[in-house]
Coordinates of C-alpha atoms in Angstrom, one line a residue:
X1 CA -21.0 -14.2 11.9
X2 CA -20.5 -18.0 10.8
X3 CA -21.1 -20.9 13.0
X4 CA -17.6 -21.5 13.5
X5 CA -15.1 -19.4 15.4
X6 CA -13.7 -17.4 11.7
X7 CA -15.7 -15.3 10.0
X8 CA -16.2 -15.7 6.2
X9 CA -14.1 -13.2 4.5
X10 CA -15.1 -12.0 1.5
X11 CA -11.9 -10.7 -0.4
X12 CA -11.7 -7.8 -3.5
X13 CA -8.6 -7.8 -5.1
X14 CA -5.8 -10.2 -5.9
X15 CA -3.1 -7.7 -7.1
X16 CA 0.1 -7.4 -6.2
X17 CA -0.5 -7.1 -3.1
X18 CA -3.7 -9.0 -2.3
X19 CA -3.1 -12.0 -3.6
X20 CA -0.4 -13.0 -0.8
X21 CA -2.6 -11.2 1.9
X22 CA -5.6 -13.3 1.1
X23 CA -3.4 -16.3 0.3
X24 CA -2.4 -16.0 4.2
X25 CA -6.2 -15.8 4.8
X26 CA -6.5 -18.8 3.3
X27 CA -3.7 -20.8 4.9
X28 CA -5.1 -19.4 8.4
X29 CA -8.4 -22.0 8.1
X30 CA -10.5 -18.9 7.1
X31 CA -13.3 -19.1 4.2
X32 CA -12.2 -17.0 1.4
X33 CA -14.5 -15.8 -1.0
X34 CA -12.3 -14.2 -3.9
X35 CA -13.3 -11.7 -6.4
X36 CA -10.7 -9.8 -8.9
X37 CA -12.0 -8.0 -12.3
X38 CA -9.9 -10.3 -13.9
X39 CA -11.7 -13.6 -13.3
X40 CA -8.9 -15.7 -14.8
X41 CA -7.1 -14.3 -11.5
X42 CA -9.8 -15.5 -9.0
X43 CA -9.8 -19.0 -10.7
X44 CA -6.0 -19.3 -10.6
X45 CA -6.0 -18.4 -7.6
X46 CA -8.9 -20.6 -6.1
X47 CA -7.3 -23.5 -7.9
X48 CA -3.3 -22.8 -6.6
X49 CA -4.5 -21.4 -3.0
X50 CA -7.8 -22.5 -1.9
X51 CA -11.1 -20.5 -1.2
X52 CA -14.4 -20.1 -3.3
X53 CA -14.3 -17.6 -6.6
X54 CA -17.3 -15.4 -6.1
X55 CA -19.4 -14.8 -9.4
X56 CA -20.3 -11.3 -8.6
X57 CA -19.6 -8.9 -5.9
X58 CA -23.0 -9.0 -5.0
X59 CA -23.1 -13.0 -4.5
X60 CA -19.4 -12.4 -2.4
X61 CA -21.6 -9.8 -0.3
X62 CA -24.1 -12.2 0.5
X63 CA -22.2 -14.8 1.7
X64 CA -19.2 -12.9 3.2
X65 CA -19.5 -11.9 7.2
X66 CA -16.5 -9.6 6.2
X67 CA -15.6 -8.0 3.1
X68 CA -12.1 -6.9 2.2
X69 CA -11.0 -4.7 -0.6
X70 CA -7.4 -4.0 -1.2
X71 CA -8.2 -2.5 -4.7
X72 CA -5.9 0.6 -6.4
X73 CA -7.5 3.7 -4.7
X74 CA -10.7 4.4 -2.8
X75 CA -12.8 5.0 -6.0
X76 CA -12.4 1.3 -6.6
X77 CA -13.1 0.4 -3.0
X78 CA -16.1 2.4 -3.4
X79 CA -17.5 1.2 -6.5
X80 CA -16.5 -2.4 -4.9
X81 CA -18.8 -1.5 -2.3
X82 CA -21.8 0.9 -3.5
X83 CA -21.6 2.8 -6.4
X84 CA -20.7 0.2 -9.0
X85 CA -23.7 -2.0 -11.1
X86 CA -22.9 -5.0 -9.0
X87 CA -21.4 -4.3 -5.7
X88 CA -20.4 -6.2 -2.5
X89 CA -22.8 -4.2 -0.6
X90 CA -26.3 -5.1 -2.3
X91 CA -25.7 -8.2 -1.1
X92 CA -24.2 -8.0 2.5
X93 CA -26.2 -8.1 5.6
X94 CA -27.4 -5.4 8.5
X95 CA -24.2 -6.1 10.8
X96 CA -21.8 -6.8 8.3
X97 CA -17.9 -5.8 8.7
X98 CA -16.4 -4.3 5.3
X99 CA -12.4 -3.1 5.8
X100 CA -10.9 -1.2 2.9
X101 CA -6.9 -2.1 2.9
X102 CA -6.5 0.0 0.3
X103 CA -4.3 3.1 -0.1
X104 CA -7.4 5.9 -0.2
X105 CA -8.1 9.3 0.0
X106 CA -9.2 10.0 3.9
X107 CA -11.9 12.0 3.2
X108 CA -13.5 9.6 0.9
X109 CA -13.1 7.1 3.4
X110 CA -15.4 9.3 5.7
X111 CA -18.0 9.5 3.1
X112 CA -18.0 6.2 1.9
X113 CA -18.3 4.6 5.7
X114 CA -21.3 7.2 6.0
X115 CA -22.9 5.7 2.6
X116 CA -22.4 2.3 3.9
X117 CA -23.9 3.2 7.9
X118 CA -27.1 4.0 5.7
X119 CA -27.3 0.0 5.0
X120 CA -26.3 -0.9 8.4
X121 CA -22.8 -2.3 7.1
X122 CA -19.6 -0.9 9.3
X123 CA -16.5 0.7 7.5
X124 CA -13.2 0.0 9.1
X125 CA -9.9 1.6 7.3
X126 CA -6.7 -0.6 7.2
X127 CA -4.1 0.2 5.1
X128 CA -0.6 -1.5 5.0
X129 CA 2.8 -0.6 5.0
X130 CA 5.4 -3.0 3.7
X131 CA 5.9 -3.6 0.5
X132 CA 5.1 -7.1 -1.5
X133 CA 8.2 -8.7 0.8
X134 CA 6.1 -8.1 3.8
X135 CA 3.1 -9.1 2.2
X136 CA 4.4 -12.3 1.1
X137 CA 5.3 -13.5 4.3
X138 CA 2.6 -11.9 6.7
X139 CA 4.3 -9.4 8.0
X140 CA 2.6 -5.9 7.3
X141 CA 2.4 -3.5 9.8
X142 CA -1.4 -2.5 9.7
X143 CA -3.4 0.8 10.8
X144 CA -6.7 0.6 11.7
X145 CA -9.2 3.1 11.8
X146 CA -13.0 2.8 12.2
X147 CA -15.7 4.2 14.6
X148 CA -17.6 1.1 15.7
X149 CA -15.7 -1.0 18.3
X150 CA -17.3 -4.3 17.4
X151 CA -16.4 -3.7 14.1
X152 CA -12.8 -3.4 14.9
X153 CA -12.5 -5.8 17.1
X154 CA -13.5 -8.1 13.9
X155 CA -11.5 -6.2 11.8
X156 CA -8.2 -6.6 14.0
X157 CA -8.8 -10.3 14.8
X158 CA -8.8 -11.4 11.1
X159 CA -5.5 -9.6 10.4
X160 CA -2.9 -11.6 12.4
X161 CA -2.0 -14.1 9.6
X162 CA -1.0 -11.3 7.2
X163 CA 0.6 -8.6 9.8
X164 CA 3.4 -8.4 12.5
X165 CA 1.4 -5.3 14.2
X166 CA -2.2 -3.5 13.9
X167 CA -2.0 0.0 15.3
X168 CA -5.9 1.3 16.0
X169 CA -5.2 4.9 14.7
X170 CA -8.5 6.7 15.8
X171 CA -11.8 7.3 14.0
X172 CA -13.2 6.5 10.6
X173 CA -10.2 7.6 8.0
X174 CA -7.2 8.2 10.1
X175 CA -5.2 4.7 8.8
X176 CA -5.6 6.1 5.7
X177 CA -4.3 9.3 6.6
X178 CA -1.5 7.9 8.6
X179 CA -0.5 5.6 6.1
X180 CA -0.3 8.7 2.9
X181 CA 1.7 10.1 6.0
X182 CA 3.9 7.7 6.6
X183 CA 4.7 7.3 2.8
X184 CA 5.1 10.4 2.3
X185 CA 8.1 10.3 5.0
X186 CA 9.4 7.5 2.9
X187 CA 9.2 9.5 -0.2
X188 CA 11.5 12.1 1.4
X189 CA 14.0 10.0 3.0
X190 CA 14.2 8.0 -0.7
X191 CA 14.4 11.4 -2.3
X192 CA 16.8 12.7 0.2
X193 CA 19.1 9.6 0.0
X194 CA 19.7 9.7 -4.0
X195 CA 20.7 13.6 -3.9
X196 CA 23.2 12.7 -1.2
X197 CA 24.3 9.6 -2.9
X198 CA 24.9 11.2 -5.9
X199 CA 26.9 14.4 -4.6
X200 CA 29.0 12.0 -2.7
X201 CA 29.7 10.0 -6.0
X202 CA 30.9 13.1 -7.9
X203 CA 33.4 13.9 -5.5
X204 CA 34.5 10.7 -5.5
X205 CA 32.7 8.5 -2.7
X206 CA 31.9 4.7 -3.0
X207 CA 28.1 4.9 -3.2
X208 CA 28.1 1.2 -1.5
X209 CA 30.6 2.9 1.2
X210 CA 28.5 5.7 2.0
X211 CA 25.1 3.5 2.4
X212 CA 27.6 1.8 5.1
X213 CA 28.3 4.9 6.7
X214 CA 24.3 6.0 6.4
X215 CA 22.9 2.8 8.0
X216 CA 25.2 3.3 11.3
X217 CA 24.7 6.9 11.5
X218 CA 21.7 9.4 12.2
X219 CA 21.0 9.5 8.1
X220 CA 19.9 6.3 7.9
X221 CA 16.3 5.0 7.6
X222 CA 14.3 1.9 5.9
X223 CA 14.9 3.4 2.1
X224 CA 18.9 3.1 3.0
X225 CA 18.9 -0.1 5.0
X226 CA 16.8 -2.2 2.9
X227 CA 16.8 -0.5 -0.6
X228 CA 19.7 0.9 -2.1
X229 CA 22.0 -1.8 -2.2
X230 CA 20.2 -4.7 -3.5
X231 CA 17.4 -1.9 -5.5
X232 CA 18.9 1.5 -6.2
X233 CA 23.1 0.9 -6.1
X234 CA 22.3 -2.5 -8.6
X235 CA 19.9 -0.6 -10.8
X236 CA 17.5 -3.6 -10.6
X237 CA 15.3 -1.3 -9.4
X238 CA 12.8 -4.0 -7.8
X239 CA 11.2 -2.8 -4.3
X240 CA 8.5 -4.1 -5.0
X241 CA 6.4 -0.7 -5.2
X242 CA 5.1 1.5 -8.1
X243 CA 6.4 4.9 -8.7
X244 CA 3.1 5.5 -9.5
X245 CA 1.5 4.2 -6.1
X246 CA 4.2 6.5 -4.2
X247 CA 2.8 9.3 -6.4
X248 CA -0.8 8.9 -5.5
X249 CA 0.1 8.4 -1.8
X250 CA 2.3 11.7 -1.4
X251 CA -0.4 13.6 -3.4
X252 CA -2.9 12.1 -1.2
X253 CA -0.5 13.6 1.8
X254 CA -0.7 16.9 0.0
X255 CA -4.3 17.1 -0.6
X256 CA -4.9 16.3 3.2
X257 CA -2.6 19.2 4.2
X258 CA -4.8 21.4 1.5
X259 CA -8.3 20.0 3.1
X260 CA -6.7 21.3 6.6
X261 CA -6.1 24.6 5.1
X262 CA -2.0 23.9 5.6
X263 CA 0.6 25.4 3.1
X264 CA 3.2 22.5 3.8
X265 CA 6.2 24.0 1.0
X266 CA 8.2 20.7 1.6
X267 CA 5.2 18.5 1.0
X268 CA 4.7 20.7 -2.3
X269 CA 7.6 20.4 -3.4
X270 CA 7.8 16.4 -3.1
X271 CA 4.7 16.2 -4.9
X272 CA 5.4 18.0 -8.0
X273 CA 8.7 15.8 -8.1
X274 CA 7.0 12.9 -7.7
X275 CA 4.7 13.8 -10.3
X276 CA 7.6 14.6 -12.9
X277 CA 9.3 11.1 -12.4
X278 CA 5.9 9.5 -12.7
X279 CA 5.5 10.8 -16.1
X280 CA 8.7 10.4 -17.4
X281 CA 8.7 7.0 -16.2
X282 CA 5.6 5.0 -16.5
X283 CA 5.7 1.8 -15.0
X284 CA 8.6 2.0 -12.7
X285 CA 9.6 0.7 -9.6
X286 CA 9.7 4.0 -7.0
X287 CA 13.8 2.3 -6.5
X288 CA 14.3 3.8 -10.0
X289 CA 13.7 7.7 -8.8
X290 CA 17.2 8.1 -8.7
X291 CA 17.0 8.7 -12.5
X292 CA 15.1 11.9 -11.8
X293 CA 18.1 13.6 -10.3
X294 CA 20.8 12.0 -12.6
X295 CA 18.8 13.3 -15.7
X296 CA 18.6 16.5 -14.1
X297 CA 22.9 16.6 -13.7
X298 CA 23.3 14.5 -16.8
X299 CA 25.3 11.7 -14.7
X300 CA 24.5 8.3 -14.6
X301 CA 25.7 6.0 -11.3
X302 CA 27.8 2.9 -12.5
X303 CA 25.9 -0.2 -11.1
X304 CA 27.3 -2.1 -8.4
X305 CA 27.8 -6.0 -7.9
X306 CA 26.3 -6.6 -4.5
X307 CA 22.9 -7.4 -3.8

């Protein structure tokens, strides 16, 4: 570890998402070391936050007592960190600490902290929930899987400037599988919400009344309270979180169920929904599914006023 009392963090991705995470990094005294494929990212953001741009992932590796990736999907973690021409863990030393944050595929998490054992390097998972909101101001809720107790206890003690709780979920892969879990929860209640809203509206309900009536009753849930009036009812449709990235993480869910040898019909069903918005909407906020169900009834909600 570094002389001091933070680690050097070595950070992979300065999307959406990991740009605010590492920013809080950086604002905590820690020593960032930032790598993005765009470089034009790692400079702006080395010249409006702070830290050092790393020229390669190799060279962020070698100087990093911790490497981050909070990258798409766990292909991109991996070639991040050993399958890709230049990766973070050619350079990283026996003892080393990498965390994926990303949203990955729990089996490939296995594999991929087995690949990295064989360099002496330590895998932790850590995926977030939260959306960009919760990102920007540090206040993710974090689950942390990993087998190695030294290497979570790293893991968990660089994490308190970007979360508001770390939940250790058990071995090697299970944050990743709680967290296409958990989403996948979300994806029902979401999906749940808009068919109710939009029955309710053809019979003649306020929609803005009945998300009243939702969030003090048993139907409520995070999707009602804190997305359909200023998001869905407004038809801004600006959660802050890709149709598409819901998609992966509910076929992620489904493909875990499948590894298990589980017929979940529900599940199934999500998916394939999912799926069908995804395509017809490329590009979307996951706020915007509510389009899926008015196309199918040909009925468009009016948009309301309050945010």
């Amino acid at each position: 570890m570094a002389s001091d009392t933070k680690p050097i963090v070595g950070w992979i991705g300065l999307g959406m998402m990991g740009w605010p995470m590492a920013r809080h990094m950086v604002e905590a005294g820690y020593d960032v070391r930032v790598f993005d494929l765009r470089p034009e990212v790692s400079q702006r953001f080395a010249g409006e936050i702070g830290g050092e741009v790393a020229p390669t992932l190799e060279a962020l590796g070698a100087t990093s007592d911790i490497v981050v990736t909070m990258v798409p999907d766990g292909k991109a973690a991996r070639m991040a960190l050993v399958d890709g021409a230049d990766n973070a863990s050619k350079g990283m030393k026996k003892g080393a600490v990498a965390i994926d944050m990303s949203s990955s595929e729990p089996t490939g998490t296995v594999e991929l902290g087995a690949a990295l054992k064989e360099k002496g390097i330590m895998l932790c998972d850590a995926p977030v929930s939260g959306g960009t909101w919760r990102a920007e101001e540090g206040s993710l809720a974090i689950m942390l899987g990993g087998a190695d107790a030294a290497a979570l206890d790293a893991a968990e003690a660089i994490m308190e400037p970007m979360s508001r709780v770390v939940i250790r979920t058990g071995p090697l892969g299970s944050g990743h599988a709680m967290k296409c879990l958990n989403n996948y929860l979300s994806a029902i209640a979401l999906s749940a919400t808009n068919e109710a809203i939009l029955v309710g509206a053809k019979f003649g309900l306020d929609p803005s009344v009945m998300i009243d009536v939702i969030n003090v009753s048993t139907g409520r849930s995070n999707n009602s309270e804190t997305k359909f009036k200023p998001s869905v009812l407004t038809r801004k449709f600006d959660a802050g979180f890709a149709t598409a990235l819901m998609t992966k993480d509910v076929g992620i869910a489904a493909g875990l169920a499948e590894s298990q040898g589980q017929d979940m019909p529900i599940l199934n069903l999500l998916t394939g929904i999912w799926r069908e918005f995804n395509e017809a909407h490329p590009g979307s906020d996951h706020s915007a599914a509510i389009q899926y169900w008015e196309e199918r009834n040909g009925e468009t909600l009016e948009p309301t006023k309050q945010g």
